[in-house]
Amino acid sequence: SAVISQKPSRDICQRGTSLTIQCQVDSQVTMMFWYRQQPGQSLTLIATANQGSEATYESGFVIDKFPISRPNLTFSTLTVSNMSPEDSSIYLCSVDQGEGQPQHFGDGTRLSIL
Amino acid sequence: GQNIDQPTEMTATEGAIVQINCTYQTSGFNGLFWYQQHAGEAPTFLSYNVLDGLEEKGRFSSFLSRSKGYSYLLLKELQMKDSASYLCAVRDSTNAGKSTFGDGTTLTVKP
């Protein structure tokens, strides 16, 4: 299975600032996703990161708040913009290698906003 | 769309067997996955079913019935380290191949 490196692993940020999370995969993958997991809750899909084009956002998530880049098939970034305490969460990068293969997850970024 | 249901919490005793059920409704079923997630960590893949029947991997087995929209994860010889959340996820071929995750079942293993 693909090895996924996500960084930073955790951060504490000030209200109103922005943070960019990076996700690097050791092989080319078709689909990359970004999830949010708030304390005690399940995974919520933020968007699908599309290589060479704009990300596809799920209902309730917008590009201005969560801009995503995917310049190639092995790398993606998620930016959490203008952060507020409500954005405190774990953010997870995930990759899908296609038919018959499960999604695999990075170790996550634990984000706290003061 | 998809709807996935699994129990919120379960408790079992060390050494016992526990079965975690998952029911789903989907437009274009293309696989069901089980993940384990320990508190504060990322989900890790446990098992995958796309055809009906039982898949066994050591102490863990997963069963699928596509006609019933039903799966279960069976954990044998429970150990304390099995205390975690177990997530059922369904891939939908009509949803750009994306997987939808259930809310998870928190399993507590007691001595």
GROMACS .gro file of C-alpha atoms in nm:
model
  225
    1SER     CA    1   0.000   0.000   0.000
    2ALA     CA    2   0.100   0.361  -0.052
    3VAL     CA    3   0.303   0.534   0.217
    4ILE     CA    4   0.154   0.872   0.304
    5SER     CA    5   0.347   1.146   0.479
    6GLN     CA    6   0.143   1.429   0.622
    7LYS     CA    7   0.280   1.735   0.793
    8PRO     CA    8   0.269   1.909   1.024
    9SER     CA    9   0.150   1.643   1.266
   10ARG     CA   10   0.008   1.906   1.496
   11ASP     CA   11  -0.004   2.281   1.538
   12ILE     CA   12  -0.148   2.546   1.762
   13CYS     CA   13  -0.253   2.856   1.575
   14GLN     CA   14  -0.389   3.199   1.646
   15ARG     CA   15  -0.738   3.301   1.543
   16GLY     CA   16  -0.747   3.464   1.200
   17THR     CA   17  -0.431   3.302   1.067
   18SER     CA   18  -0.399   3.033   0.800
   19LEU     CA   19  -0.218   2.700   0.796
   20THR     CA   20  -0.118   2.482   0.503
   21ILE     CA   21  -0.106   2.105   0.548
   22GLN     CA   22   0.101   1.896   0.312
   23CYS     CA   23   0.042   1.539   0.196
   24GLN     CA   24   0.311   1.345   0.010
   25VAL     CA   25   0.258   0.994  -0.128
   26ASP     CA   26   0.539   0.760  -0.228
   27SER     CA   27   0.362   0.651  -0.547
   28GLN     CA   28   0.127   0.800  -0.802
   29VAL     CA   29  -0.235   0.771  -0.696
   30THR     CA   30  -0.555   0.841  -0.881
   31MET     CA   31  -0.759   0.999  -0.608
   32MET     CA   32  -0.662   1.206  -0.307
   33PHE     CA   33  -0.905   1.328  -0.047
   34TRP     CA   34  -0.907   1.563   0.250
   35TYR     CA   35  -1.117   1.482   0.556
   36ARG     CA   36  -1.192   1.655   0.882
   37GLN     CA   37  -1.263   1.472   1.204
   38GLN     CA   38  -1.389   1.680   1.492
   39PRO     CA   39  -1.353   1.549   1.846
   40GLY     CA   40  -1.569   1.243   1.907
   41GLN     CA   41  -1.710   1.243   1.558
   42SER     CA   42  -1.661   1.046   1.240
   43LEU     CA   43  -1.485   1.146   0.923
   44THR     CA   44  -1.628   1.427   0.712
   45LEU     CA   45  -1.509   1.460   0.354
   46ILE     CA   46  -1.399   1.814   0.275
   47ALA     CA   47  -1.304   1.771  -0.090
   48THR     CA   48  -1.148   1.554  -0.358
   49ALA     CA   49  -0.815   1.692  -0.473
   50ASN     CA   50  -0.800   1.678  -0.853
   51GLN     CA   51  -0.466   1.677  -1.031
   52GLY     CA   52  -0.431   1.982  -1.254
   53SER     CA   53  -0.775   2.125  -1.185
   54GLU     CA   54  -0.985   2.274  -0.908
   55ALA     CA   55  -1.079   2.049  -0.619
   56THR     CA   56  -1.433   1.914  -0.588
   57TYR     CA   57  -1.584   2.033  -0.261
   58GLU     CA   58  -1.852   1.865  -0.056
   59SER     CA   59  -2.159   2.047   0.066
   60GLY     CA   60  -2.072   2.290   0.342
   61PHE     CA   61  -1.711   2.341   0.235
   62VAL     CA   62  -1.587   2.619   0.006
   63ILE     CA   63  -1.265   2.696  -0.175
   64ASP     CA   64  -1.214   3.030  -0.004
   65LYS     CA   65  -1.201   2.864   0.337
   66PHE     CA   66  -1.021   2.544   0.234
   67PRO     CA   67  -0.810   2.606  -0.077
   68ILE     CA   68  -0.653   2.286  -0.209
   69SER     CA   69  -0.370   2.230  -0.451
   70ARG     CA   70  -0.268   1.914  -0.632
   71PRO     CA   71   0.016   1.989  -0.873
   72ASN     CA   72   0.092   1.622  -0.948
   73LEU     CA   73  -0.017   1.266  -0.871
   74THR     CA   74   0.186   1.236  -0.551
   75PHE     CA   75   0.134   1.563  -0.365
   76SER     CA   76  -0.147   1.781  -0.233
   77THR     CA   77  -0.194   2.065   0.012
   78LEU     CA   78  -0.492   2.182   0.214
   79THR     CA   79  -0.500   2.532   0.359
   80VAL     CA   80  -0.729   2.617   0.648
   81SER     CA   81  -0.787   2.991   0.609
   82ASN     CA   82  -0.884   3.261   0.855
   83MET     CA   83  -0.903   3.006   1.134
   84SER     CA   84  -1.145   3.019   1.424
   85PRO     CA   85  -1.177   2.790   1.727
   86GLU     CA   86  -1.446   2.594   1.540
   87ASP     CA   87  -1.175   2.477   1.299
   88SER     CA   88  -0.999   2.288   1.577
   89SER     CA   89  -0.998   1.934   1.446
   90ILE     CA   90  -0.792   1.654   1.299
   91TYR     CA   91  -0.736   1.695   0.925
   92LEU     CA   92  -0.660   1.378   0.731
   93CYS     CA   93  -0.520   1.319   0.388
   94SER     CA   94  -0.636   0.998   0.219
   95VAL     CA   95  -0.551   0.823  -0.106
   96ASP     CA   96  -0.745   0.575  -0.315
   97GLN     CA   97  -0.547   0.352  -0.548
   98GLY     CA   98  -0.851   0.238  -0.742
   99GLU     CA   99  -1.063  -0.068  -0.799
  100GLY     CA  100  -1.038  -0.328  -0.527
  101GLN     CA  101  -0.805  -0.117  -0.315
  102PRO     CA  102  -0.898   0.047   0.015
  103GLN     CA  103  -0.840   0.408   0.101
  104HIS     CA  104  -0.534   0.469   0.313
  105PHE     CA  105  -0.485   0.761   0.547
  106GLY     CA  106  -0.200   0.983   0.651
  107ASP     CA  107  -0.133   1.018   1.022
  108GLY     CA  108  -0.337   1.338   1.039
  109THR     CA  109  -0.277   1.694   1.147
  110ARG     CA  110  -0.410   1.787   1.490
  111LEU     CA  111  -0.500   2.151   1.474
  112SER     CA  112  -0.592   2.370   1.772
  113ILE     CA  113  -0.694   2.733   1.732
  114LEU     CA  114  -0.669   2.967   2.027
  115GLY     CA  115  -2.690   0.863  -0.199
  116GLN     CA  116  -2.572   0.640   0.080
  117ASN     CA  117  -2.681   0.572   0.435
  118ILE     CA  118  -2.465   0.369   0.669
  119ASP     CA  119  -2.577   0.252   1.012
  120GLN     CA  120  -2.368   0.091   1.283
  121PRO     CA  121  -2.408   0.079   1.660
  122THR     CA  122  -2.258   0.369   1.848
  123GLU     CA  123  -2.099   0.175   2.129
  124MET     CA  124  -2.027  -0.185   2.230
  125THR     CA  125  -1.860  -0.343   2.530
  126ALA     CA  126  -1.702  -0.687   2.547
  127THR     CA  127  -1.475  -0.889   2.770
  128GLU     CA  128  -1.114  -0.974   2.703
  129GLY     CA  129  -1.085  -1.313   2.533
  130ALA     CA  130  -1.442  -1.305   2.405
  131ILE     CA  131  -1.585  -1.265   2.053
  132VAL     CA  132  -1.768  -0.954   1.937
  133GLN     CA  133  -1.963  -0.885   1.620
  134ILE     CA  134  -2.007  -0.529   1.492
  135ASN     CA  135  -2.286  -0.488   1.241
  136CYS     CA  136  -2.316  -0.242   0.955
  137THR     CA  137  -2.613  -0.186   0.727
  138TYR     CA  138  -2.602   0.033   0.423
  139GLN     CA  139  -2.807   0.167   0.136
  140THR     CA  140  -2.628   0.262  -0.182
  141SER     CA  141  -2.697   0.335  -0.546
  142GLY     CA  142  -2.398   0.153  -0.691
  143PHE     CA  143  -2.223  -0.076  -0.446
  144ASN     CA  144  -1.856  -0.119  -0.525
  145GLY     CA  145  -1.700  -0.253  -0.208
  146LEU     CA  146  -1.723  -0.233   0.169
  147PHE     CA  147  -1.430  -0.162   0.398
  148TRP     CA  148  -1.369  -0.185   0.771
  149TYR     CA  149  -1.122   0.041   0.948
  150GLN     CA  150  -0.991   0.055   1.302
  151GLN     CA  151  -0.921   0.389   1.462
  152HIS     CA  152  -0.759   0.432   1.801
  153ALA     CA  153  -0.822   0.756   1.984
  154GLY     CA  154  -0.608   1.037   1.845
  155GLU     CA  155  -0.481   0.830   1.554
  156ALA     CA  156  -0.567   0.791   1.186
  157PRO     CA  157  -0.790   0.506   1.064
  158THR     CA  158  -0.611   0.190   0.957
  159PHE     CA  159  -0.750  -0.054   0.704
  160LEU     CA  160  -0.872  -0.389   0.837
  161SER     CA  161  -1.070  -0.569   0.568
  162TYR     CA  162  -1.240  -0.543   0.231
  163ASN     CA  163  -1.546  -0.722   0.091
  164VAL     CA  164  -1.684  -0.688  -0.258
  165LEU     CA  165  -1.841  -1.032  -0.302
  166ASP     CA  166  -2.082  -1.206  -0.066
  167GLY     CA  167  -1.928  -1.421   0.202
  168LEU     CA  168  -1.669  -1.422   0.472
  169GLU     CA  169  -1.316  -1.284   0.454
  170GLU     CA  170  -1.084  -1.397   0.733
  171LYS     CA  171  -0.762  -1.228   0.841
  172GLY     CA  172  -0.627  -1.369   1.164
  173ARG     CA  173  -0.845  -1.267   1.458
  174PHE     CA  174  -1.058  -1.046   1.234
  175SER     CA  175  -1.324  -1.159   0.987
  176SER     CA  176  -1.570  -0.960   0.781
  177PHE     CA  177  -1.890  -1.080   0.620
  178LEU     CA  178  -2.094  -0.926   0.341
  179SER     CA  179  -2.444  -0.983   0.206
  180ARG     CA  180  -2.507  -0.748  -0.085
  181SER     CA  181  -2.873  -0.847  -0.122
  182LYS     CA  182  -2.936  -0.749   0.240
  183GLY     CA  183  -2.709  -0.445   0.244
  184TYR     CA  184  -2.541  -0.592   0.548
  185SER     CA  185  -2.192  -0.655   0.676
  186TYR     CA  186  -2.036  -0.747   1.005
  187LEU     CA  187  -1.688  -0.738   1.151
  188LEU     CA  188  -1.606  -1.027   1.384
  189LEU     CA  189  -1.327  -0.992   1.634
  190LYS     CA  190  -1.210  -1.307   1.812
  191GLU     CA  191  -0.995  -1.357   2.120
  192LEU     CA  192  -1.040  -0.996   2.216
  193GLN     CA  193  -0.744  -0.811   2.358
  194MET     CA  194  -0.737  -0.485   2.550
  195LYS     CA  195  -0.564  -0.319   2.255
  196ASP     CA  196  -0.874  -0.386   2.043
  197SER     CA  197  -1.050  -0.105   2.229
  198ALA     CA  198  -1.100   0.143   1.945
  199SER     CA  199  -1.354   0.284   1.705
  200TYR     CA  200  -1.446   0.061   1.408
  201LEU     CA  201  -1.559   0.235   1.092
  202CYS     CA  202  -1.766   0.080   0.815
  203ALA     CA  203  -1.719   0.244   0.474
  204VAL     CA  204  -1.896   0.181   0.144
  205ARG     CA  205  -1.765   0.272  -0.200
  206ASP     CA  206  -2.023   0.385  -0.452
  207SER     CA  207  -1.954   0.354  -0.822
  208THR     CA  208  -2.211   0.625  -0.892
  209ASN     CA  209  -2.044   0.872  -0.657
  210ALA     CA  210  -1.717   0.922  -0.841
  211GLY     CA  211  -1.581   0.615  -0.664
  212LYS     CA  212  -1.581   0.791  -0.330
  213SER     CA  213  -1.631   0.603  -0.007
  214THR     CA  214  -1.880   0.708   0.258
  215PHE     CA  215  -1.793   0.635   0.619
  216GLY     CA  216  -2.030   0.536   0.896
  217ASP     CA  217  -2.014   0.717   1.228
  218GLY     CA  218  -1.814   0.435   1.382
  219THR     CA  219  -1.867   0.189   1.666
  220THR     CA  220  -1.666   0.252   1.981
  221LEU     CA  221  -1.563  -0.083   2.125
  222THR     CA  222  -1.450  -0.106   2.485
  223VAL     CA  223  -1.277  -0.426   2.591
  224LYS     CA  224  -1.286  -0.490   2.964
  225PRO     CA  225  -1.069  -0.729   3.165
   0.00000   0.00000   0.00000
